[in-house]
Short mmCIF file of C-alpha atoms and ligand atoms in Angstrom, two decimals:
data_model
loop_
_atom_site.label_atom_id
_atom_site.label_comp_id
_atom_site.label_asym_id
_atom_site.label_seq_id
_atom_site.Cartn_x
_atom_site.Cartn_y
_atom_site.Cartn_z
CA UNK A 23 8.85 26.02 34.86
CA UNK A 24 5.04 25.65 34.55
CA UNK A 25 4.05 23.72 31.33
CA UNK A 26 0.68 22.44 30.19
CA UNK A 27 -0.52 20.33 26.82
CA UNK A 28 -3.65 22.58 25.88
CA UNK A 29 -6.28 19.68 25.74
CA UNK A 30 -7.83 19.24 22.10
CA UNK A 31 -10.31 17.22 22.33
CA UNK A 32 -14.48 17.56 23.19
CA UNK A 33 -14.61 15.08 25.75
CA UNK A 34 -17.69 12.41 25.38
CA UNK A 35 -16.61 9.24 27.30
CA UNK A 36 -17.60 9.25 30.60
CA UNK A 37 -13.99 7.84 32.57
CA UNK A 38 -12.00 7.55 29.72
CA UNK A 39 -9.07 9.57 28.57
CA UNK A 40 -9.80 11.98 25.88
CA UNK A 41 -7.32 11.93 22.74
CA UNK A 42 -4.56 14.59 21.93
CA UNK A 43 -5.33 15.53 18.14
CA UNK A 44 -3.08 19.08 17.84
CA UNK A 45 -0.54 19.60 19.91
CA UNK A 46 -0.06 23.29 21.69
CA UNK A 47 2.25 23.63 25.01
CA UNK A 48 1.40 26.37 27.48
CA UNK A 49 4.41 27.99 29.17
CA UNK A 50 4.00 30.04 31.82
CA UNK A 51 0.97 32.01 30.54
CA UNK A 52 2.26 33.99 27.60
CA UNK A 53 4.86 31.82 26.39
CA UNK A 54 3.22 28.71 23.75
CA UNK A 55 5.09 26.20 21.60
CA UNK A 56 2.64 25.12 18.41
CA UNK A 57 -0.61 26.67 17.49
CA UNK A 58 -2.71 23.46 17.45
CA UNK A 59 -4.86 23.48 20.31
CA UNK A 60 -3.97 27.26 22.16
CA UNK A 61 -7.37 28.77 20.28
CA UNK A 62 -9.43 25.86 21.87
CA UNK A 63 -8.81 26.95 25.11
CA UNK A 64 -13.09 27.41 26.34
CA UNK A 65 -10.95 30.32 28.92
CA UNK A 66 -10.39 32.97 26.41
CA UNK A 67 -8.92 35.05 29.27
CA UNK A 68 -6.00 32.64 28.87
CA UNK A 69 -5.92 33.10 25.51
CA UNK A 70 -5.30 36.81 25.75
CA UNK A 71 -2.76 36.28 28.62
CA UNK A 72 -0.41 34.58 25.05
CA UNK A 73 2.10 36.87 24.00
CA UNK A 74 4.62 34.47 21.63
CA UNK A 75 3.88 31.37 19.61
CA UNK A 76 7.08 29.57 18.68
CA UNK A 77 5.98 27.44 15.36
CA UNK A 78 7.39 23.98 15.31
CA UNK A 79 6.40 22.93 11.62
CA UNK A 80 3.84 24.11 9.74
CA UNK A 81 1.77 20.60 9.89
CA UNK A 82 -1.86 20.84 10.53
CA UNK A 83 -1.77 19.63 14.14
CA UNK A 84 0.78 22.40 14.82
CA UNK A 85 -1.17 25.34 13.62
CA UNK A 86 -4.26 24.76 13.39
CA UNK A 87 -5.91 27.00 15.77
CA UNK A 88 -3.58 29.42 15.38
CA UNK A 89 -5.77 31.78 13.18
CA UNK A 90 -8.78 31.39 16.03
CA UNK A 91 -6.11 32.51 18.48
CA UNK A 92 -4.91 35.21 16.64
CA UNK A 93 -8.88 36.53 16.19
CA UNK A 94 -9.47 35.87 20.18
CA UNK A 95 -6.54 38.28 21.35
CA UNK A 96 -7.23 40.60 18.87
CA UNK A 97 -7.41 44.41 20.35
CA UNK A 98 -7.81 47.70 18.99
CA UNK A 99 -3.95 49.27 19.18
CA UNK A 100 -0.59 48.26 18.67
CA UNK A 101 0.17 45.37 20.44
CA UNK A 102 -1.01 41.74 19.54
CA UNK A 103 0.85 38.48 19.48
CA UNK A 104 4.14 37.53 18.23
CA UNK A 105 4.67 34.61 15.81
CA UNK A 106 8.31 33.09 15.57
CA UNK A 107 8.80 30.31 13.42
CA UNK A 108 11.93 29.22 10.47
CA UNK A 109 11.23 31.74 7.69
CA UNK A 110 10.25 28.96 6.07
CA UNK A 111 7.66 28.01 8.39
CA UNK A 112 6.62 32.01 8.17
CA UNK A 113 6.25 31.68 4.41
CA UNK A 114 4.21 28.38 4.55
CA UNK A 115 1.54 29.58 7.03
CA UNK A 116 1.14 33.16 4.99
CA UNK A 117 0.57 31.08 1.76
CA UNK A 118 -1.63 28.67 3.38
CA UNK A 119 -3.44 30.35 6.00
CA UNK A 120 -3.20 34.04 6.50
CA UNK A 121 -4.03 34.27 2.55
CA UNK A 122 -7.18 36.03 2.84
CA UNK A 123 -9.49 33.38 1.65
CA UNK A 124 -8.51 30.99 4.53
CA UNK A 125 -8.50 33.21 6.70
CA UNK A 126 -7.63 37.12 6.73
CA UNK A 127 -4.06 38.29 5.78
CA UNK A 128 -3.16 39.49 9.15
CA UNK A 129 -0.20 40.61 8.17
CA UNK A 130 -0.87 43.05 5.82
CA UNK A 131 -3.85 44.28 7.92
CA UNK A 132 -1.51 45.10 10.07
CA UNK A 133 -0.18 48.92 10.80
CA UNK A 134 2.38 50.43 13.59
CA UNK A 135 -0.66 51.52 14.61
CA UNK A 136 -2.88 48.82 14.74
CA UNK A 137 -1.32 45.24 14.64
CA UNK A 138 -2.85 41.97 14.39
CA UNK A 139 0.04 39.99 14.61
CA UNK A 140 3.57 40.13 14.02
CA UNK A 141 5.77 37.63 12.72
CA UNK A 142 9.63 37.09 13.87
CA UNK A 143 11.81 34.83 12.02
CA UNK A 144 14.39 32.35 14.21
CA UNK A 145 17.20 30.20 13.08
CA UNK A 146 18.58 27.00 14.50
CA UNK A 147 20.14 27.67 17.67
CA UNK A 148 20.19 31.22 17.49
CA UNK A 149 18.76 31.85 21.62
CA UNK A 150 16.40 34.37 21.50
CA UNK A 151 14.24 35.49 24.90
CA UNK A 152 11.05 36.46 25.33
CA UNK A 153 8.58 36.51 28.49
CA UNK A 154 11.83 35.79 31.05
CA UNK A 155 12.72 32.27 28.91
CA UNK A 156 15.96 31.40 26.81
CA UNK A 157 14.71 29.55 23.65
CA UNK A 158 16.60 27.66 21.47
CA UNK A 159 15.82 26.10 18.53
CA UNK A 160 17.38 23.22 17.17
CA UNK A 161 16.81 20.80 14.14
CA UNK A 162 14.82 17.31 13.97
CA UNK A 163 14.25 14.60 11.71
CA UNK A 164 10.81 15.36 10.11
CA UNK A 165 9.47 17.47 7.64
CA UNK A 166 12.03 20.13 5.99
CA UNK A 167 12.18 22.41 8.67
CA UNK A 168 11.04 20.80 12.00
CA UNK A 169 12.57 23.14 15.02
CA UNK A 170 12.43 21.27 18.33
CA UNK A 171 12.56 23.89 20.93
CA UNK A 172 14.97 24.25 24.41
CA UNK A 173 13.61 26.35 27.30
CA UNK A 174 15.41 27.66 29.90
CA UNK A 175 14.28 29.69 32.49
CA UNK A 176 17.24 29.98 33.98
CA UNK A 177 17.31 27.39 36.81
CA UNK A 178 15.52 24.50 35.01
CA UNK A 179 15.20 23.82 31.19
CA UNK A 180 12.61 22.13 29.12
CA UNK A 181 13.39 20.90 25.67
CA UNK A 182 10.50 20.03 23.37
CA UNK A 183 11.79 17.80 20.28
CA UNK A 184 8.50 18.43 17.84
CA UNK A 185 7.64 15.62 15.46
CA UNK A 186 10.86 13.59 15.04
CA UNK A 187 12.00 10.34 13.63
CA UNK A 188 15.21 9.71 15.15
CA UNK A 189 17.40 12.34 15.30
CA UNK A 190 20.97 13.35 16.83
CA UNK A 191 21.24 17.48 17.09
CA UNK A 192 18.67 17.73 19.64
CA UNK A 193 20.57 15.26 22.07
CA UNK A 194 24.21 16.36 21.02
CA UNK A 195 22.61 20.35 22.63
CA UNK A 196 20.86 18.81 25.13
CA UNK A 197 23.57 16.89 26.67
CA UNK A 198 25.37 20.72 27.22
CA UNK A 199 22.78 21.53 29.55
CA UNK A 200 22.89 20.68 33.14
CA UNK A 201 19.89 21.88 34.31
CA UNK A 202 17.55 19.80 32.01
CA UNK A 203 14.73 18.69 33.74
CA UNK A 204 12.69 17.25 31.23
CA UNK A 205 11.85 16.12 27.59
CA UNK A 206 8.01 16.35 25.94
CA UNK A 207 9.22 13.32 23.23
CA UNK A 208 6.82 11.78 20.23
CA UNK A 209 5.49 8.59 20.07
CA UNK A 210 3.61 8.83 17.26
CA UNK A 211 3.01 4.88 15.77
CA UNK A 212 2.75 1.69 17.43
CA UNK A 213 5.60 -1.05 16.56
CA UNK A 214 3.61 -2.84 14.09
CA UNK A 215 4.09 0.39 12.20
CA UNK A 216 7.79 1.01 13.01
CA UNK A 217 8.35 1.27 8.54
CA UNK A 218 5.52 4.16 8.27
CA UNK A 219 6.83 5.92 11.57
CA UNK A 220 10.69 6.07 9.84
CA UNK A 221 8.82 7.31 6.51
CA UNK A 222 7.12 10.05 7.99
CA UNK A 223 9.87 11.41 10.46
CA UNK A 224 8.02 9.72 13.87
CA UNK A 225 8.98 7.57 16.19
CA UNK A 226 7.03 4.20 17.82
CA UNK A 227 7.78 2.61 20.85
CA UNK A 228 10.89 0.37 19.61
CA UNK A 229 13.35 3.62 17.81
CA UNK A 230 11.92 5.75 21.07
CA UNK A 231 13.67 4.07 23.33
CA UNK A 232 16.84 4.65 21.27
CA UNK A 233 16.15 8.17 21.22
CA UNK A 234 15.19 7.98 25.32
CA UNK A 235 18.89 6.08 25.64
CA UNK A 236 20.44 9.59 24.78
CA UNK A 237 19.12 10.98 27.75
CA UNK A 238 20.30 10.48 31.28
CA UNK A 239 17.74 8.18 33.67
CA UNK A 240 17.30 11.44 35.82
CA UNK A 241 15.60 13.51 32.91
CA UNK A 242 11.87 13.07 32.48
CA UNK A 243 10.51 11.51 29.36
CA UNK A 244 6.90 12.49 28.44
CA UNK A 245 5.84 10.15 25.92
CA UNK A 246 3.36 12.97 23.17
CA UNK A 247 2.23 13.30 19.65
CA UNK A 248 0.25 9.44 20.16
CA UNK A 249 -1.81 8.64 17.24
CA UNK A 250 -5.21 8.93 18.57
CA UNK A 251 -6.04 5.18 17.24
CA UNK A 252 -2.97 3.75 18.51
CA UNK A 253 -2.50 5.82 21.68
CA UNK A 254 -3.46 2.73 24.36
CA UNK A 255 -1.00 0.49 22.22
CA UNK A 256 1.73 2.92 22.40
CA UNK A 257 1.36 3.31 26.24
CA UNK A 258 1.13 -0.80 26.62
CA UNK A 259 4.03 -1.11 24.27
CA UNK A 260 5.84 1.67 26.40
CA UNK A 261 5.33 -0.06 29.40
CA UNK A 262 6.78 -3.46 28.49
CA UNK A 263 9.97 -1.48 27.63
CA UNK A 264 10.24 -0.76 31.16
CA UNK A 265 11.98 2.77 29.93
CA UNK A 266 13.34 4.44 33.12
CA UNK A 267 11.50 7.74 33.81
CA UNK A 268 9.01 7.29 30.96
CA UNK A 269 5.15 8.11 31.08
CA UNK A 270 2.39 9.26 28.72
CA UNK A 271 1.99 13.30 29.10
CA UNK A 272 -1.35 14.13 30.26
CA UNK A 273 -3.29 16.90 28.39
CA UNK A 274 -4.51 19.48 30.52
CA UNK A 275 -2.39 18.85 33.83
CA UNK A 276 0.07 21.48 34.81
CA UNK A 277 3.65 20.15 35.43
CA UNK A 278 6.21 22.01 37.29
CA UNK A 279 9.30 21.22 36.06
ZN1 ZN B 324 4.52 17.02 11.70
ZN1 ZN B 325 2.40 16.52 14.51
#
């Protein structure tokens, strides 16, 4: 399984890492996982290539650039992109974004005959498939709703946990599936900031590696979701852990997993 953290950042510094602000996972090419970053991409050709969005949460850095993405594919007929989200999550983005004054009410602009974009509601850890992948959503510890996300493409599977303080669903599923390859897991806050991190629903280095512990050594551990600010302290304070099969994700490279 080909997966790729759409980069989100312009970048300005010469040899230095550019920060994650929104967080957007390419699968495959028509298959995504958040809106933050997708409608960034400068290769709009990739853009159009998007057939689903699977909504996370409805936080900012999820969904941002959803409504850019939704006005790139846009074409004449009826076919356009698929959102699937909680109906929760479907309710908070038509009252906050597709309202017509933030941006237009896609929804109700759309006919059979000419869509804009379609919205599918999904409920925890009912599979559903789209685009040859087996997705299955599953509860986390953040805001309200917060769906992390399984993928399985049928040989490997990918689970991405969201924003999540620590949580026990996720890992209780997780631990049912042989084939897991790999885990795309927040680190939001630094240590020093372990008391904000539980507040929010995040984790920081220290209640990570709990979360990391539920895993077997063999699974992969990307380390996401890094306060900008914070994000060399978290990778220093990641290291010292000395978690087995642990590293920071890097935005824009392809993994095969
Ligand atoms: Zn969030
Ligand atoms: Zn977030």
């Amino acid at each position: 399984m080909r997966v790729e953290l759409l980069p989100s950042s312009v970048p300005t510094n010469a040899g230095r890492a550019s920060p994650q602000f929104l967080s957007s996972y390419l699968i495959g090419d028509s298959l995504v996982i958040d809106g933050g970053s997708v409608g960034l991409l400068a290769d709009v050709d990739r853009q159009l290539a998007v057939r689903h969005v699977f909504l996370t949460h409805a936080h900012l850095d999820h969904v941002a650039s959803l409504p850019f993405l939704i006005e790139n594919a846009y074409t004449p007929g009826p076919d356009c992109i698929e959102v699937l989200a909680s109906p929760a999550v479907l309710a908070q983005i038509n009252a906050d974004l597709f309202n017509g004054r933030t941006w237009p009410d896609f929804l109700s602009l759309s006919t059979p005959q000419n869509t804009f974009m379609r919205a599918t509601p999904i409920e925890p850890l009912q599979t559903v498939e789209r685009a040859g992948f087996r997705i299955t959503p599953v509860p986390v510890s953040h805001s309200g709703d917060t769906l992390g996300m399984i993928v399985d493409d049928g040989s490997s599977c990918v689970a991405f946990a969201a924003d999540t303080g620590p949580t026990d669903q996720i890992w209780q599923e997780l631990a049912t599936r042989p084939t897991l390859t790999a885990v795309f897991l927040e680190c939001s806050f630094p240590n020093s900031m372990e008391d904000l991190a539980t507040k929010t629903g995040h984790l920081c280095p220290r209640t990570f590696a709990t979360q990391r512990a539920r895993l077997t050594d063999r699974v992969k551990v990307f380390a996401v979701h890094r306060k900008a600010r914070y994000a060399d302290e978290i990778a220093r304070e990641l290291a010292i852990l000395g978690l087995p099969n642990v590293e920071p994700v890097t935005p824009g490279l392809p993994y095969d997993l």
